Coordinates of C-alpha atoms in Angstrom, one line a residue:
X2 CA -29.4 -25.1 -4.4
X3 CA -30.4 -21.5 -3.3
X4 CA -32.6 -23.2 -0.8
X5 CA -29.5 -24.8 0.8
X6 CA -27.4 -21.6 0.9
X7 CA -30.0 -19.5 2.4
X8 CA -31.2 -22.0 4.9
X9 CA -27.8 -22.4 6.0
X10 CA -27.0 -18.7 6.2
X11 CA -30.2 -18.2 8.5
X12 CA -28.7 -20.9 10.6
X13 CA -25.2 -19.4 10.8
X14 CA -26.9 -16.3 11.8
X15 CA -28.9 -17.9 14.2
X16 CA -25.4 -19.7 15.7
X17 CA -23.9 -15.8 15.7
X18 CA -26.3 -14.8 17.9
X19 CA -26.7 -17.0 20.6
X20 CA -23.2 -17.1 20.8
X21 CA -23.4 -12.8 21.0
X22 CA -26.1 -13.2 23.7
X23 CA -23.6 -16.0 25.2
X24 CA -20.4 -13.9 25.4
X25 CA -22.4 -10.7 26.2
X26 CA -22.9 -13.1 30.0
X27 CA -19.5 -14.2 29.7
X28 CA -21.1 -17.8 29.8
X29 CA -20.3 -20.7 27.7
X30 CA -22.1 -24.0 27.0
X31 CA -18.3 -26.2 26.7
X32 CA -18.9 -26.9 23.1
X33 CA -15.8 -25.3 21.8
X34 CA -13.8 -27.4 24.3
X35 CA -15.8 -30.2 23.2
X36 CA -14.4 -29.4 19.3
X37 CA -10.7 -28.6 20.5
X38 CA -10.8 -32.7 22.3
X39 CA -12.1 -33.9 18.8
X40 CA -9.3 -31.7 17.1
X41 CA -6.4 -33.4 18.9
X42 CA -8.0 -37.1 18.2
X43 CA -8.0 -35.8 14.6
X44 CA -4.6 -34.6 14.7
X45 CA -3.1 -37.4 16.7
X46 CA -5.0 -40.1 13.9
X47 CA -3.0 -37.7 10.9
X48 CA 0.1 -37.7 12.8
X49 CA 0.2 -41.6 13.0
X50 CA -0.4 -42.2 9.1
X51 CA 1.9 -39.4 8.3
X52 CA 5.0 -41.0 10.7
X53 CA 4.1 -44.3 9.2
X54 CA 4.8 -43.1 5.6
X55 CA 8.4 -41.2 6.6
X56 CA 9.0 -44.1 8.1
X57 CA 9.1 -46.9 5.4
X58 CA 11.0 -43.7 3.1
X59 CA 13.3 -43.4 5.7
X60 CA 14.4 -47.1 5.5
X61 CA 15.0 -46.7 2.3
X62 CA 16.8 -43.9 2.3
X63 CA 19.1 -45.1 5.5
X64 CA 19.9 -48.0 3.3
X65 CA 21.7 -46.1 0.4
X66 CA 23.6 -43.8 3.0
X67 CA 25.1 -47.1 4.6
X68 CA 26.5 -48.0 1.1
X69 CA 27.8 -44.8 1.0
X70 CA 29.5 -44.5 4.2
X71 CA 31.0 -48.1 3.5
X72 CA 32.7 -47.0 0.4
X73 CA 33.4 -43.6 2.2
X74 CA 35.1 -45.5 4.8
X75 CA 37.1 -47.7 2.9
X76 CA 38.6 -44.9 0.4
X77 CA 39.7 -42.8 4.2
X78 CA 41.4 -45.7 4.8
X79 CA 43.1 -46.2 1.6
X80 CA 44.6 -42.9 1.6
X81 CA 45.7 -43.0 5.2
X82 CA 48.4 -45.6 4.4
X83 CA 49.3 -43.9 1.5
X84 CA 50.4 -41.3 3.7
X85 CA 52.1 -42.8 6.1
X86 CA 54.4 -43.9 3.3
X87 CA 55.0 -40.2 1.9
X88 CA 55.9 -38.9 5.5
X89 CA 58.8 -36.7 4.9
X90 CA 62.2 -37.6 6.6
X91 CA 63.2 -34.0 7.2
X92 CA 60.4 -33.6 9.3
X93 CA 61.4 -36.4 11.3
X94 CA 64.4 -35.2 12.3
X95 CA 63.4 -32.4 13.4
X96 CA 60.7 -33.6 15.5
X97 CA 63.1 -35.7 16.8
X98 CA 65.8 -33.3 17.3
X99 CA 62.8 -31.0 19.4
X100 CA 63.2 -28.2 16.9
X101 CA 62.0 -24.5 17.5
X102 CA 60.9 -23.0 14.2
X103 CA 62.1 -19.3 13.7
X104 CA 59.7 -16.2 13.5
X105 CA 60.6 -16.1 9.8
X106 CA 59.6 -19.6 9.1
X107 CA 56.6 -18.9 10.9
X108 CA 55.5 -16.2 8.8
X109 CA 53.3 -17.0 5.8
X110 CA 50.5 -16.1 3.3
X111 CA 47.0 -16.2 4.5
X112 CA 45.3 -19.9 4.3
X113 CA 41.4 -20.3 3.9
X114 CA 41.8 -22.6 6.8
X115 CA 42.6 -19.3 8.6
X116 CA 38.7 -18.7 8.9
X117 CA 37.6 -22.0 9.6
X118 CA 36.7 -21.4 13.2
X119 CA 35.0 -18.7 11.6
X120 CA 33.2 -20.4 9.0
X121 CA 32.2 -22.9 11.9
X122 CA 30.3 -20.3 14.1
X123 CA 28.8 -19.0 11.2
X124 CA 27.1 -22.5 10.2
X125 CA 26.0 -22.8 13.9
X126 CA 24.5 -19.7 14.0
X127 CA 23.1 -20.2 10.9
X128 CA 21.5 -23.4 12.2
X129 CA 20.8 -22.5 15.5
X130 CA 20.1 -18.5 15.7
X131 CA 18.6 -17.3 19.1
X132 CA 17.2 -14.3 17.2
X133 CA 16.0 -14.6 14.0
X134 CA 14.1 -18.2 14.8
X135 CA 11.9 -15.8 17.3
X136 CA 10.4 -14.0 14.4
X137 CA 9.1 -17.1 12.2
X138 CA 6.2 -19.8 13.1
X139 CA 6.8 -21.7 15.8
X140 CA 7.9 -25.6 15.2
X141 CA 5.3 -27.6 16.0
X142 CA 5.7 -31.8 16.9
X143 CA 2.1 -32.8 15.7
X144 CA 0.8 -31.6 12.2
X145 CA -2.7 -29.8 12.5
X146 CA -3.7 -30.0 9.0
X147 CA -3.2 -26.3 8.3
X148 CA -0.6 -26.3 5.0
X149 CA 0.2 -22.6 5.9
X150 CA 2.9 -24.1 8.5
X151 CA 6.1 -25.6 7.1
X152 CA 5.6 -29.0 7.8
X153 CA 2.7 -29.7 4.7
X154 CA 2.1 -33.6 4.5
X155 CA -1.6 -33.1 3.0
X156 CA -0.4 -35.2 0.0
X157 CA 1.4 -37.9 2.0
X158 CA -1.3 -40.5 2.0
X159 CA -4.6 -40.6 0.4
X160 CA -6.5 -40.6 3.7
X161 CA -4.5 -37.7 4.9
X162 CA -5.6 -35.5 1.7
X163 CA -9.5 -36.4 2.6
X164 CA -8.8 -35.2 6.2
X165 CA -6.9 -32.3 5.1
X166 CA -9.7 -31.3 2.3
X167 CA -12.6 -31.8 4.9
X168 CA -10.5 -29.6 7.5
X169 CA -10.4 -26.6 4.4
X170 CA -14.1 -26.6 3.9
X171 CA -14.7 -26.6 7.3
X172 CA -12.5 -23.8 8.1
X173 CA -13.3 -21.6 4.8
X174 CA -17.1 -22.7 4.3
X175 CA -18.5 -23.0 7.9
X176 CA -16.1 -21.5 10.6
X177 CA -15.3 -18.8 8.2
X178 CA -18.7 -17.0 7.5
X179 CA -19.8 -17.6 11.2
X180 CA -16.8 -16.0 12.3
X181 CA -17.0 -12.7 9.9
X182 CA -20.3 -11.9 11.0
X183 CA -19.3 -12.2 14.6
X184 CA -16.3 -9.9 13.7
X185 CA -18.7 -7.4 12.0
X186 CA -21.2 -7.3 14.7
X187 CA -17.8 -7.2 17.0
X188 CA -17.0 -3.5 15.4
X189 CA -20.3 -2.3 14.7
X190 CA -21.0 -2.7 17.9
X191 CA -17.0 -1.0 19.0
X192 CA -18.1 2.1 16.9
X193 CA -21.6 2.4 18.3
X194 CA -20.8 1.8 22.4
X195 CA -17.7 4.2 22.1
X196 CA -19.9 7.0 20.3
X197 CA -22.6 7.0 22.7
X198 CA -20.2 6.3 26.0
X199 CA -18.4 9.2 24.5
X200 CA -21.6 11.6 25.0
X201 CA -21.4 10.5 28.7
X202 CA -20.7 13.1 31.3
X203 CA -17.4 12.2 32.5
X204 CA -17.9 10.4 36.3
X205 CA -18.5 7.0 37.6
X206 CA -21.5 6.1 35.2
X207 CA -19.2 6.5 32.7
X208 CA -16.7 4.6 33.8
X209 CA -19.2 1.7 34.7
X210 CA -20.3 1.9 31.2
X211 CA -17.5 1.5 29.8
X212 CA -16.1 -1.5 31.6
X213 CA -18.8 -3.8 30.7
X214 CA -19.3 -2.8 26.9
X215 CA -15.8 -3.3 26.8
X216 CA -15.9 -6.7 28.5
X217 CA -18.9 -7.9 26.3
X218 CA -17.1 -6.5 23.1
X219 CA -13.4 -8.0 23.6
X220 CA -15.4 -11.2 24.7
X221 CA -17.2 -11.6 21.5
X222 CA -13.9 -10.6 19.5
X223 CA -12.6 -14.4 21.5
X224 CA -15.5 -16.1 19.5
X225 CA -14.1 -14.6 16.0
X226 CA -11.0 -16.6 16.8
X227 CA -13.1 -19.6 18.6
X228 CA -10.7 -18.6 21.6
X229 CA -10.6 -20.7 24.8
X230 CA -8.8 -19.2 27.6
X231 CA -7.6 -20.4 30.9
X232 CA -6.8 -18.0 33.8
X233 CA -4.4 -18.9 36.5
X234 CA -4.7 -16.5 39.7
X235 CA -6.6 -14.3 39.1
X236 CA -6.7 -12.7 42.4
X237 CA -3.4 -10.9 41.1
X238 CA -5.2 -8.9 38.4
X239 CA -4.3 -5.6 37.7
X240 CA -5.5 -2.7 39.9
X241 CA -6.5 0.7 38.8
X242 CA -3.8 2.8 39.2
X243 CA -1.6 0.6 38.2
X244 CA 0.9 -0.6 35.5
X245 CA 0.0 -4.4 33.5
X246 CA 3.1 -5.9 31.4
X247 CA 3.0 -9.3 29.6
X248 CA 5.1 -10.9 26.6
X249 CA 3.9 -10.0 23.0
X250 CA 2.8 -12.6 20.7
X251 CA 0.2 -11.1 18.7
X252 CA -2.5 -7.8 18.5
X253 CA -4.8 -10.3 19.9
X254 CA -3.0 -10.4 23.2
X255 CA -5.2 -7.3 23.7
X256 CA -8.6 -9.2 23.6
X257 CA -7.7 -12.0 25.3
X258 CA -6.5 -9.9 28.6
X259 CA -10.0 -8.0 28.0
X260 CA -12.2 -10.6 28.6
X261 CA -11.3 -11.1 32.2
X262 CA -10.3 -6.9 33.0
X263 CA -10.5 -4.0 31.4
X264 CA -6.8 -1.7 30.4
X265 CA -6.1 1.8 29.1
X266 CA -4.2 1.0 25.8
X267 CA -0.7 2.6 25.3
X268 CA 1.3 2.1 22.4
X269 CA 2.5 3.5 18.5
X270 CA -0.3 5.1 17.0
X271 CA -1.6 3.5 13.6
X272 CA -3.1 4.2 10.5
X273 CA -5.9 2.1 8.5
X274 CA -8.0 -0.3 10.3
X275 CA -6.0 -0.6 13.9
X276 CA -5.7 3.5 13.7
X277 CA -9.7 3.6 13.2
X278 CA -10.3 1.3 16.6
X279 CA -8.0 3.5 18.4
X280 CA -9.4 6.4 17.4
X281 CA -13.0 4.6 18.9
X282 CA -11.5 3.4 21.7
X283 CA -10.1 6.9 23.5
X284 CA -13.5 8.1 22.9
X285 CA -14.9 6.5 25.7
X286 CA -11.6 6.1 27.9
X287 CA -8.1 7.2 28.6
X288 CA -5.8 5.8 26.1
X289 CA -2.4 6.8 25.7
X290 CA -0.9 6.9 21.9
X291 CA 2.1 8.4 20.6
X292 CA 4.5 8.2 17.4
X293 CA 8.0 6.6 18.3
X294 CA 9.4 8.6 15.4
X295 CA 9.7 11.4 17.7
X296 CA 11.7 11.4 20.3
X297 CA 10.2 14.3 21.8
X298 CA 6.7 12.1 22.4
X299 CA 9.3 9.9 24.9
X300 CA 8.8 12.4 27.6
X301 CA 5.5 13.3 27.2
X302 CA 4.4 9.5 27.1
X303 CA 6.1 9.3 30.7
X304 CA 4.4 12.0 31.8
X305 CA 0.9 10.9 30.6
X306 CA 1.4 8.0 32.1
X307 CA 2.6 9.1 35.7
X308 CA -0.6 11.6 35.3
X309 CA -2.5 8.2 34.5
X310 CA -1.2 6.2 37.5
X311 CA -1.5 8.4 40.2
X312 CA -5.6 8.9 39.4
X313 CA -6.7 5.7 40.9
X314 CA -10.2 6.0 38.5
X315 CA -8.6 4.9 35.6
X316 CA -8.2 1.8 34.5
X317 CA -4.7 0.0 34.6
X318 CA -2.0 0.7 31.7
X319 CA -1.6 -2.6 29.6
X320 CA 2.2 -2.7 28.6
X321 CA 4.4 -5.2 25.7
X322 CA 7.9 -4.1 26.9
X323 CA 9.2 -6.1 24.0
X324 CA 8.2 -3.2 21.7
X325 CA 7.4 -6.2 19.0
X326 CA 6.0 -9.7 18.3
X327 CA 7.8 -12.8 19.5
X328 CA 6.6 -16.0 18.3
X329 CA 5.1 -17.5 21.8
X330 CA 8.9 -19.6 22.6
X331 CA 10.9 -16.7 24.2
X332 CA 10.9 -13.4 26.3
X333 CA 13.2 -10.9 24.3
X334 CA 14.8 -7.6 26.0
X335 CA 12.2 -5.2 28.2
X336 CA 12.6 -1.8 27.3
X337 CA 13.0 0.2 30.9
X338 CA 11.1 3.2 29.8
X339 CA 7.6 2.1 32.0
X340 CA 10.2 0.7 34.8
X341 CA 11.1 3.9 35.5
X342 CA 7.8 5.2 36.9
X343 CA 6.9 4.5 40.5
X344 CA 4.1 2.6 40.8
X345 CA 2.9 -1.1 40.7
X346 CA 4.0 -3.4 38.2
X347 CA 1.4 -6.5 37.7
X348 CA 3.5 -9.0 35.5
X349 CA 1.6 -11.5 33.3
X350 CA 2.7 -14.3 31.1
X351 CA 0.5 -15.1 27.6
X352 CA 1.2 -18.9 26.5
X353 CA -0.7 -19.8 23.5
X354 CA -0.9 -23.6 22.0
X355 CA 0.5 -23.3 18.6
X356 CA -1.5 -26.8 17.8
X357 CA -4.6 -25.4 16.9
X358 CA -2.9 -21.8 15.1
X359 CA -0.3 -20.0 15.0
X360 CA -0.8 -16.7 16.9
X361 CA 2.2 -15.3 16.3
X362 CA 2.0 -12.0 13.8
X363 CA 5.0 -11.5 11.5
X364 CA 4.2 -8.0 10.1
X365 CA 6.9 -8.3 8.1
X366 CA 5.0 -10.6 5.7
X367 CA 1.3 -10.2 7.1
X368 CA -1.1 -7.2 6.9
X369 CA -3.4 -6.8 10.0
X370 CA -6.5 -8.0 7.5
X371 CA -4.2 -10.7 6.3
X372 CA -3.5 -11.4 9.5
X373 CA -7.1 -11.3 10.8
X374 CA -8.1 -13.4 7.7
X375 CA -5.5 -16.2 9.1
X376 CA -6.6 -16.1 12.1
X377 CA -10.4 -16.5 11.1
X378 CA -9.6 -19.6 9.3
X379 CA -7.4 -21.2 12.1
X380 CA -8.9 -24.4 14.0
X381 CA -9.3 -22.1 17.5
X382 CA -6.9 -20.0 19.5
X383 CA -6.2 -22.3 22.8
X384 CA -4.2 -19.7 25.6
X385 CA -3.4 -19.9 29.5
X386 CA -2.9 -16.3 31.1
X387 CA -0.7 -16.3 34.5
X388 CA -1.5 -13.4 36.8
X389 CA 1.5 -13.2 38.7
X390 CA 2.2 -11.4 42.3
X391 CA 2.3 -7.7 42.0
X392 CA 6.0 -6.2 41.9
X393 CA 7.6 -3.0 42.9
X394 CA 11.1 -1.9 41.9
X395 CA 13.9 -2.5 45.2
X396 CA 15.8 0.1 46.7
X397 CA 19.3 -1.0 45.2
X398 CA 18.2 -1.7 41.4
X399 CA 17.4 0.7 38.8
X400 CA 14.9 0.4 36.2
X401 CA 17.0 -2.1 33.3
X402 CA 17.5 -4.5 36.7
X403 CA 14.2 -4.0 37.9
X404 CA 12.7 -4.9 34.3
X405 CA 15.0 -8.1 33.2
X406 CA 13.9 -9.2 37.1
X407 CA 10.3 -8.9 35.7
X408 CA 11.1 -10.4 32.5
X409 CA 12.7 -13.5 33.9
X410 CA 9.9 -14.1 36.3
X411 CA 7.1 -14.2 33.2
X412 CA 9.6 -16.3 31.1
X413 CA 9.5 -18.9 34.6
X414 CA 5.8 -19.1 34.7
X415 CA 4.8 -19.2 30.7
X416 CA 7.8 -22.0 30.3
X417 CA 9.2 -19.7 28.0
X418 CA 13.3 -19.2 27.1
X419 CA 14.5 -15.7 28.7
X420 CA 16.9 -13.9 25.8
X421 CA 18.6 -10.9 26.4
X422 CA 18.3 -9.9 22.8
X423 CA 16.5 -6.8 22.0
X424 CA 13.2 -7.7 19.8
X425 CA 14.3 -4.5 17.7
X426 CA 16.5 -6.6 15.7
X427 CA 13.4 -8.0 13.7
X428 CA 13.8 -4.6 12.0
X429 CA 16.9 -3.1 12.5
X430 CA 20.6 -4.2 12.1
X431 CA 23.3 -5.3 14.4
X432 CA 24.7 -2.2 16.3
X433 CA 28.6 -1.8 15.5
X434 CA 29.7 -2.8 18.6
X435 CA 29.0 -6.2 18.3
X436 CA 30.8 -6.6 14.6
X437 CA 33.9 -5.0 16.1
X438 CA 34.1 -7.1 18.7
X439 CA 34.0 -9.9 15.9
X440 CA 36.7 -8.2 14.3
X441 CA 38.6 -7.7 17.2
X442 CA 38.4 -11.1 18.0
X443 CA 39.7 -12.2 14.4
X444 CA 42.8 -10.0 14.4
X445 CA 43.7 -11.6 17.9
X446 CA 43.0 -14.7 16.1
X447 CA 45.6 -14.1 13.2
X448 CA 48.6 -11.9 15.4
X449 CA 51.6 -14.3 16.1
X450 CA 53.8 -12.9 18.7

């Protein structure tokens, strides 16, 4: 038994490293393209079985709901003639007589049905919500065997269950282990290149440097996650100088733009394990970090960035406007603050396929480890990346116009819904003008004149 395990940790570390030497290239032999095709002929084989098995319950259960809207229907009808005996005669006269009730007779005591247009919207946004649907795990139409999602069916049918327990020891017993020591080479190797870069004079060697080790590194962070990434025009990459903004899905929106072009980071600094990769990271390049607690930091952030743009040595500014992760089906509000600096704006749009794993990070209920530990276990992270034109704001807009233009342009190309809501609201309450206007409404709703 020992033999086993160690023969087939020599072999995982074997795998690690031609895949390091691999991604160090940025080449690639197809064979995780190879596993995603196998992946969907899996999924498509579980899918079948599992629709079979709703299918004969849901015969079952459309029968008994036909008995009961028979009876249903026949008791309606029952009590409609009843009351077209009771009519009152009073009534009748007076409708016949095209009577005018007086103000006094229309004032009464308040009804429950008074709220039940009310009542209605609630259920509908209840059901429907444009918001809070943003910030859970996207609905997916095929199952992939992963019972983290909400659809779990591993226990629908026997052969299902075998699939499903083959999948976990895959994922935790082979994929796993492979894919932590990638992720510790990944940061040994982050700690290392950023402390000796950082004892570089400062100057073009330096900045040569540091472009490829970051290139090789965020490249063999994609193999942690067994990433596969398409880019689409990628003669509209970002130029130094320059500003880069895309929709926000997860922290590993980062690495997958950093395989293809390196970015000066800007963004809320961190404590724990992200605060430790920042603090590596600005050793060997201009990063910009700040602490949104203080709206003093506001100004300065704008003016380290204008400072940053105007050098055209450094590397371009990568930029989530959102301010917060959206779950890969919408673009929520831009905030206008990197709008307002003149310069380039080089819009991309970040589509991930939720079939093999769900990138989406709610850090509301997931660590970053936790997260990273979900991700490590996922089938593979499949992504297309959309370099769009460069854009540049008009004459007659300002910078909210300029960045909603933006906004709608990467929600066209990711085929992604473009919300006006502000992401914020993952956190934060419903501002007071919106539940007086509610109120407002209601009062109108009530006032007889």
């Amino acid at each position: 038994m020992f033999f086993l395990i160690k023969i087939s940790f020599y072999f995982i570390l074997a795998l690690a490293i031609s895949v390091i030497g691999l991604a160090s290239f940025g080449a690639s032999l197809g064979l995780r393209r190879m596993y995603v095709k196998a992946l969907l002929k899996i999924f498509e084989y579980a899918t079948n079985i599992k629709e079979e098995k709703l299918k004969d319950s849901e015969l079952i259960e459309t029968e008994i709901d036909n008995e009961l809207e028979r009876t249903e229907r026949i008791r309606k009808i029952q009590r409609k003639r009843l009351d077209t005996f009771k009519l009152d005669e009073s009534l009748q006269d007076k409708q016949n007589n095209n009577y005018l009730p007086s103000s006094e007779e229309l004032k009464r005591e308040f009804e429950l049905a008074d709220v039940s247009d009310f009542v209605r919207q609630g259920l509908q946004a209840i059901i429907d919500d444009q918001v809070t649907k943003r910030f859970t795990t996207e609905e997916l139409a095929v199952w992939n065997l992963l019972s983290r999602n909400d659809q779990q069916y591993e226990y629908i049918s026997f052969r299902v269950t075998v699939l499903w327990l083959c999948g976990l020891l895959l994922r935790y017993c082979v994929l796993f282990p492979f894919r932590l020591i990638l992720f510790m080479f990944a940061c040994t190797f982050t700690f290392m290149s950023t402390f000796l870069i950082g004892r570089v004079r400062d100057g073009r060697f330096k900045r040569i440097l540091n472009w490829y080790a970051t290139l090789i590194l965020h490249r063999i962070l994609s193999r942690v996650f067994s990433a596969i990434i398409t880019f689409h025009n990628k003669e509209n990459k970002a130029q130094p100088g320059s500003i880069c903004v895309a929709n926000h899905t997860s922290p590993i929106d980062v690495i997958i733009l950093s395989t293809d072009n390196c970015y000066s980071m800007i963004g809320q600094q961190h404590g724990g394990f992200t605060g430790m990769m920042q603090r590596a990271f600005s050793r060997s390049a201009r990063h910009i970090w700040f602490d949104r607690s203080e709206s003093k930091d506001r100004h300065l952030v704008a003016k380290r960035m204008t400072q940053h743009v105007q050098d055209k040595t450094n590397m371009p500014i990568l930029i989530f406007p959102e301010g917060t992760c959206i779950n890969n089906t919408s673009v929520m509000m831009f905030k206008k603050g990197c709008f307002e600096i003149e310069t380039e704006i080089y819009p991309v749009a970040i589509k991930y396929d939720p079939r093999f794993g769900d990138a989406f990070w709610n850090s509301s209920k997931h660590s970053m480890l936790q997260y990273l530990m979900l991700m490590m276990t996922s089938w593979a992270i499949v992504v297309d990346v959309y370099y769009l034109p460069k854009m540049s704001k008009r004459a007659d807009e300002d910078a909210v116009s300029f960045a909603k233009r933006v906004k709608k342009s990467i929600a066209e190309k990711g085929g992604l819904a473009d919300l006006e809501w502000d992401g914020m609201l993952k956190r934060a309450s419903p501002k007071l003008d919106l539940m007086y206007e509610q109120q407002e409404k209601y009062c109108k709703h009530l006032k007889i004149n």
